[in-house]
Tab-separated table of C-alpha atoms in Angstrom:
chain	number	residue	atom	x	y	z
A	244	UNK	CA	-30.778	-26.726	39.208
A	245	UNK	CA	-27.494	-28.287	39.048
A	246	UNK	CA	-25.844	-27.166	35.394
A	247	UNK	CA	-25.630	-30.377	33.764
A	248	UNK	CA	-29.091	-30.106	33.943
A	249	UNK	CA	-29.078	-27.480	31.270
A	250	UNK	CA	-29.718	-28.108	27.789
A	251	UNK	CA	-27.275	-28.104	25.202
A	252	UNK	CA	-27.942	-25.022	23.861
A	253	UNK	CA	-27.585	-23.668	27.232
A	254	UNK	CA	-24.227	-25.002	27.842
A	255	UNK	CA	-22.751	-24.119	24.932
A	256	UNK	CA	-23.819	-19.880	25.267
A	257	UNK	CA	-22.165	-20.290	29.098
A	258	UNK	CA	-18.807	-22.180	27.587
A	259	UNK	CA	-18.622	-19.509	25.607
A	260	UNK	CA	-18.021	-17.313	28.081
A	261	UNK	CA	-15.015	-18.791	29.252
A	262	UNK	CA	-11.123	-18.726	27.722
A	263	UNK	CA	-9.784	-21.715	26.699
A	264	UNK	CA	-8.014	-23.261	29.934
A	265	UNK	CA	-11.504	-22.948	31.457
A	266	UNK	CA	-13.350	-24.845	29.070
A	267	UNK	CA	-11.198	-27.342	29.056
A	268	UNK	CA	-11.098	-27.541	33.226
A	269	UNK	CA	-14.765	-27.471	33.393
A	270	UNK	CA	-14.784	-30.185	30.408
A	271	UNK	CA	-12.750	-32.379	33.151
A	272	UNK	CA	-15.859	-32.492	35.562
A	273	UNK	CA	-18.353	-34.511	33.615
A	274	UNK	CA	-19.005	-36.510	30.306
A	275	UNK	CA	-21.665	-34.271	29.471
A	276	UNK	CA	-19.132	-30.968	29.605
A	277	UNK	CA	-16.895	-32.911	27.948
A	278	UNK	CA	-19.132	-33.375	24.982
A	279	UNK	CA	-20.075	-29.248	25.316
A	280	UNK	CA	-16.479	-28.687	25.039
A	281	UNK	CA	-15.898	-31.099	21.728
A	282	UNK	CA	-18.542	-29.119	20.003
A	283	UNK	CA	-16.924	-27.551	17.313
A	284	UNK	CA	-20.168	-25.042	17.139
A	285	UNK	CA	-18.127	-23.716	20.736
A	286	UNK	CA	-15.171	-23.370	18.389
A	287	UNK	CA	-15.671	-20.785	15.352
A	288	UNK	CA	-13.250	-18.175	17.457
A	289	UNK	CA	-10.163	-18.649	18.600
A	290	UNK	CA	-7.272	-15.893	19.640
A	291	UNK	CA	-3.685	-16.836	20.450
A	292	UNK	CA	-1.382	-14.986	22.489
A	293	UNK	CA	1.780	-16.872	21.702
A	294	UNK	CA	2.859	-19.582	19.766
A	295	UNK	CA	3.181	-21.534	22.471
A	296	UNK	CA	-0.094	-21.621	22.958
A	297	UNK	CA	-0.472	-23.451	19.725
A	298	UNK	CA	0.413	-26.672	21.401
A	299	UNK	CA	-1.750	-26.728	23.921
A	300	UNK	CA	-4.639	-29.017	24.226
A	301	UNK	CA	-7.227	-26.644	25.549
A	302	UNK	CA	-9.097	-26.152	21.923
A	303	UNK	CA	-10.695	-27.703	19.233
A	304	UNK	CA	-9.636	-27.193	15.608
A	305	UNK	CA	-12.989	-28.063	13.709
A	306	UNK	CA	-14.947	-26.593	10.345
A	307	UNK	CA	-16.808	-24.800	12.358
A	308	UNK	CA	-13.406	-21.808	12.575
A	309	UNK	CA	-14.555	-18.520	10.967
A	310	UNK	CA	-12.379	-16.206	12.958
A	311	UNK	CA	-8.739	-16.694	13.857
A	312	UNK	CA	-6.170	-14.652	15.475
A	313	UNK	CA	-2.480	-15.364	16.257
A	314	UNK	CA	-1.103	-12.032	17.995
A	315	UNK	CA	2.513	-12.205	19.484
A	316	UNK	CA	3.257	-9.196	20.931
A	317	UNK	CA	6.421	-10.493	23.678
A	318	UNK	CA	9.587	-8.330	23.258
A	319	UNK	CA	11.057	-12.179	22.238
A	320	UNK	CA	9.548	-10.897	18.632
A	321	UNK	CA	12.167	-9.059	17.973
A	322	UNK	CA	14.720	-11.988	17.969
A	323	UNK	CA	12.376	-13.408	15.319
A	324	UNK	CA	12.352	-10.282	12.970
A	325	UNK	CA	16.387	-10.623	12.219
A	326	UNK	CA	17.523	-12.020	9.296
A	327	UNK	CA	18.349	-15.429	9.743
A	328	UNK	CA	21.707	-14.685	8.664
A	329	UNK	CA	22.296	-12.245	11.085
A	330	UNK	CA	21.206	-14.347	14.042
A	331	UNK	CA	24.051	-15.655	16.554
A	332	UNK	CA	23.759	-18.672	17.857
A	333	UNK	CA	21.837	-18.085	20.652
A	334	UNK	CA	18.653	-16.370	18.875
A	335	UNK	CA	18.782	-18.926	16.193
A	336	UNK	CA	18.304	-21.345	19.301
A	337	UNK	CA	15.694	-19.631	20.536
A	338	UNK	CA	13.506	-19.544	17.099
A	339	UNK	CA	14.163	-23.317	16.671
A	340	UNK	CA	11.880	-23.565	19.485
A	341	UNK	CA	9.240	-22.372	17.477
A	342	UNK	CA	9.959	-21.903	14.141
A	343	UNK	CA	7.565	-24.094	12.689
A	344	UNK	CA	4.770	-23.984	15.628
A	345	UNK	CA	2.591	-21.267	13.611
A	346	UNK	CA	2.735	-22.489	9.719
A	347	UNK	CA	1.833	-26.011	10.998
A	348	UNK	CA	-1.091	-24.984	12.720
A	349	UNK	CA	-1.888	-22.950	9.513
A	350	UNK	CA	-1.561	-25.993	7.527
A	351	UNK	CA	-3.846	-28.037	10.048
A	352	UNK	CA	-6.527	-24.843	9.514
A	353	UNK	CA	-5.603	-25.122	5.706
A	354	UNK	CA	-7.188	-28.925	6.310
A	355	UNK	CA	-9.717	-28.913	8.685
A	356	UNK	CA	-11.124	-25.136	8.537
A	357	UNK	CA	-12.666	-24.354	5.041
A	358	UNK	CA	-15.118	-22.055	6.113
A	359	UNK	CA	-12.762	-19.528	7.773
A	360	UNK	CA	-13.819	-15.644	7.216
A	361	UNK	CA	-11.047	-14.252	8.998
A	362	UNK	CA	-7.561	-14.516	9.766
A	363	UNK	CA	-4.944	-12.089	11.943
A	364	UNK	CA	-1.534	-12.669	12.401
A	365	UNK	CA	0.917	-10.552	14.091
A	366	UNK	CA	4.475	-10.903	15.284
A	367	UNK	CA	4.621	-14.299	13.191
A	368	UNK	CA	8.069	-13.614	11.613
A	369	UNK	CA	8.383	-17.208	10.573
A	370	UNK	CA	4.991	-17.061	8.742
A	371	UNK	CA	6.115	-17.454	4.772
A	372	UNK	CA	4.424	-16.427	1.705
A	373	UNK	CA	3.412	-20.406	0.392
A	374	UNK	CA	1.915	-20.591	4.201
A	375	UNK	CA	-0.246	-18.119	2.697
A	376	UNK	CA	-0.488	-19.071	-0.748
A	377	UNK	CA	-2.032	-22.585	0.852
A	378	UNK	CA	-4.150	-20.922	2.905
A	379	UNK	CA	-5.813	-19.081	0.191
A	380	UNK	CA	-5.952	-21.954	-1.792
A	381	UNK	CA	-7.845	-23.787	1.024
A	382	UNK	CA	-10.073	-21.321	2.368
A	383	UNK	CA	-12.059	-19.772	-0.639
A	384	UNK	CA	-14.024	-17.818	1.361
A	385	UNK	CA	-12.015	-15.582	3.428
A	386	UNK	CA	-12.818	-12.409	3.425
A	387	UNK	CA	-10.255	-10.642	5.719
A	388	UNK	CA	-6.712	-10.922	5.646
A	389	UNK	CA	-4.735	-8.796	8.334
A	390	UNK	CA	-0.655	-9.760	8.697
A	391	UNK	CA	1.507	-7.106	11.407
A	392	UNK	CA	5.197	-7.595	11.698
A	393	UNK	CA	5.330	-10.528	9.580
A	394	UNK	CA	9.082	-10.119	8.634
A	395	UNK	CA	9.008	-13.334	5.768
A	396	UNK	CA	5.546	-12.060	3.878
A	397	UNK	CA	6.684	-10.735	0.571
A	398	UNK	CA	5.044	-9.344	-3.136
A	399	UNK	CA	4.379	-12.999	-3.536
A	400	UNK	CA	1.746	-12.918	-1.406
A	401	UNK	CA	0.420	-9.976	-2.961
A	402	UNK	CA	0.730	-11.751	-5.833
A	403	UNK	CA	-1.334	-14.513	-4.381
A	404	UNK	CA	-4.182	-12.729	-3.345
A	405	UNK	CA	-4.865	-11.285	-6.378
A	406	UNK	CA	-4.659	-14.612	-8.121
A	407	UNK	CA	-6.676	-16.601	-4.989
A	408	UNK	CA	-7.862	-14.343	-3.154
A	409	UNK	CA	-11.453	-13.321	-5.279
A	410	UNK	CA	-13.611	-13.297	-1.784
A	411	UNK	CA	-10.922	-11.234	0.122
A	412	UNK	CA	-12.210	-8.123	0.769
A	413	UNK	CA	-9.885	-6.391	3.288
A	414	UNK	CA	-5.896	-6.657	3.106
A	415	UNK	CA	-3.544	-5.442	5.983
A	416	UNK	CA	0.216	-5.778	5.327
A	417	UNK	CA	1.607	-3.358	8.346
A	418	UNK	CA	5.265	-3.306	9.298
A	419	UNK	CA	6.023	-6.116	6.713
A	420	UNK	CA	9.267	-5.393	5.514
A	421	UNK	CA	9.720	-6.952	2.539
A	422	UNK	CA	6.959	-5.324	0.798
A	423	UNK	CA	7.557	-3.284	-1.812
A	424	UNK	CA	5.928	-0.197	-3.592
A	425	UNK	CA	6.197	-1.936	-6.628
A	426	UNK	CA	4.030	-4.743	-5.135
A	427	UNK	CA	1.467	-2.669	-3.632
A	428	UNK	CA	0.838	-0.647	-6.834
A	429	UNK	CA	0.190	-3.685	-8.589
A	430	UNK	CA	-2.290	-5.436	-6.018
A	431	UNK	CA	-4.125	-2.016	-6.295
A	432	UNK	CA	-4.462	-2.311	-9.945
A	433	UNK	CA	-5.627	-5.670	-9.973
A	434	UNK	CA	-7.942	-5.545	-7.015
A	435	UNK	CA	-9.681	-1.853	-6.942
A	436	UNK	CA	-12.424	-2.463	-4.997
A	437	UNK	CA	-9.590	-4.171	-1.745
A	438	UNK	CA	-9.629	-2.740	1.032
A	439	UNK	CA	-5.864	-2.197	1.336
A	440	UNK	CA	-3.439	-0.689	4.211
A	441	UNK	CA	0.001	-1.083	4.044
A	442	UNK	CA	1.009	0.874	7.119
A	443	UNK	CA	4.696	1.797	6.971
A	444	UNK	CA	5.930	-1.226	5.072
A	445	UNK	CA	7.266	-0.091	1.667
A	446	UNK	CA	9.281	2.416	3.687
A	447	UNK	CA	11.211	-0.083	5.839
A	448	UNK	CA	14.203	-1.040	4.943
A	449	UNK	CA	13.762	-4.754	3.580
A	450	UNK	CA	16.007	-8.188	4.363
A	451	UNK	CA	19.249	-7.686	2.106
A	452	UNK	CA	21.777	-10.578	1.610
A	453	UNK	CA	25.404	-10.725	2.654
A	454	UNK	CA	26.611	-10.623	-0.909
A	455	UNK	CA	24.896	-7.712	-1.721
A	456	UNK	CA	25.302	-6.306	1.376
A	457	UNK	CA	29.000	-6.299	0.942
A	458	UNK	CA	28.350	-4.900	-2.308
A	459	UNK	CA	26.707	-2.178	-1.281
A	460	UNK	CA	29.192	-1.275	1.276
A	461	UNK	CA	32.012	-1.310	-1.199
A	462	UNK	CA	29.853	0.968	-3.636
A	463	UNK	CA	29.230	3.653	-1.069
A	464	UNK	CA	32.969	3.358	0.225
A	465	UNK	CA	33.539	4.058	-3.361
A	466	UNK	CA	31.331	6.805	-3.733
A	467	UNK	CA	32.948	8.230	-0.397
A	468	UNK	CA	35.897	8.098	-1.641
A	469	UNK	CA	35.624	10.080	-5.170
């Protein structure tokens, strides 16, 4: 039996099989593996590895996404968790390359993806907190909510899950900087029954601007001083 001789059903458990540049190679053969591959019933999991990999054209981005995961774990991550105003010229190069490639594809999800359950991100340091705030907005019933290393992601999005987030029922903020105690306490006040981890984050040492940078430097030169 040849395997476009296979029924639908069929076709779509063996696609599933396969990662994305597959699918879409085998899609190339036929019109009938074409149409397996445009399926968005193929589509309700998709994993990233980069943000380049955003771009590509080996994927459909249907309603039928209920798990998605955007995991950048290059050493080139580092360049993106500096504060912008500490970037030379070169590194701020380098992120315009990709600044925006993860929070559009967000807002396409935000559009076409109301049924997602699940969303990972890690190593997005460009990922803000209205990118999230929308996405909360849009997908009412998501359920888990894991961000790693997302340098941008503030107590505003705390914030917003507790004001958007009613079917969220796990929260991960790990190695997020700019989360504070402060925040945390509060999303554990208003949300009891979240399942929250908040793995080293209130303990970093968060984004601080050059004004009060300098400020602090004079104040402990001061303090050295006396």
């Amino acid at each position: 039996m040849h395997i476009t001789q296979l029924n639908r059903e069929c076709l779509l458990h063996l696609f599933s099989f396969l990662d994305k540049n597959s699918r879409k190679s085998l899609a190339k053969t036929c019109h009938k593996l074409l149409q397996v591959f445009q399926d968005p019933l193929l589509w309700s999991l998709l994993n990233f590895h980069s943000p380049a990999e955003l771009k590509k054209d080996n994927f459909l981005l249907g309603p039928a996404l209920k798990y998605l995961s955007i995991c950048w774990y290059s050493e080139r991550v580092k360049v993106c968790n500096i504060e912008d105003w500490m970037k030379n010229n070169l590194q701020k190069d380098f992120c315009s390359r990709h600044e925006n490639n993860v929070s559009d594809f967000l807002l396409e999800v935000c559009n076409r993806c109301p049924k997602l359950l699940s969303l990972t991100l890690s190593g997005c340091g460009h990922v803000t907190d209205n990118c999230i705030l929308l996405l909360l907005k849009s997908c009412p019933n998501l359920k888990t909510l894991k961000l790693e290393n997302c340098v941008r992601i503030t107590d505003q999005t705390l914030e917003a899950v507790a004001r958007y987030g009613g079917s969220l029922q796990t929260l991960h903020v790990d190695f997020c900087r700019n989360i504070t105690q402060t925040g945390l306490e509060r999303i554990r006040e208003t949300r009891p029954l979240l399942l929250l981890r908040a793995e080293r984050s209130a303990d970093m040492i968060p984004d601080t601007k050059p004004g009060k940078k300098l400020m602090f430097e004079k104040a402990s030169r001061k303090l050295v001083q006396v």
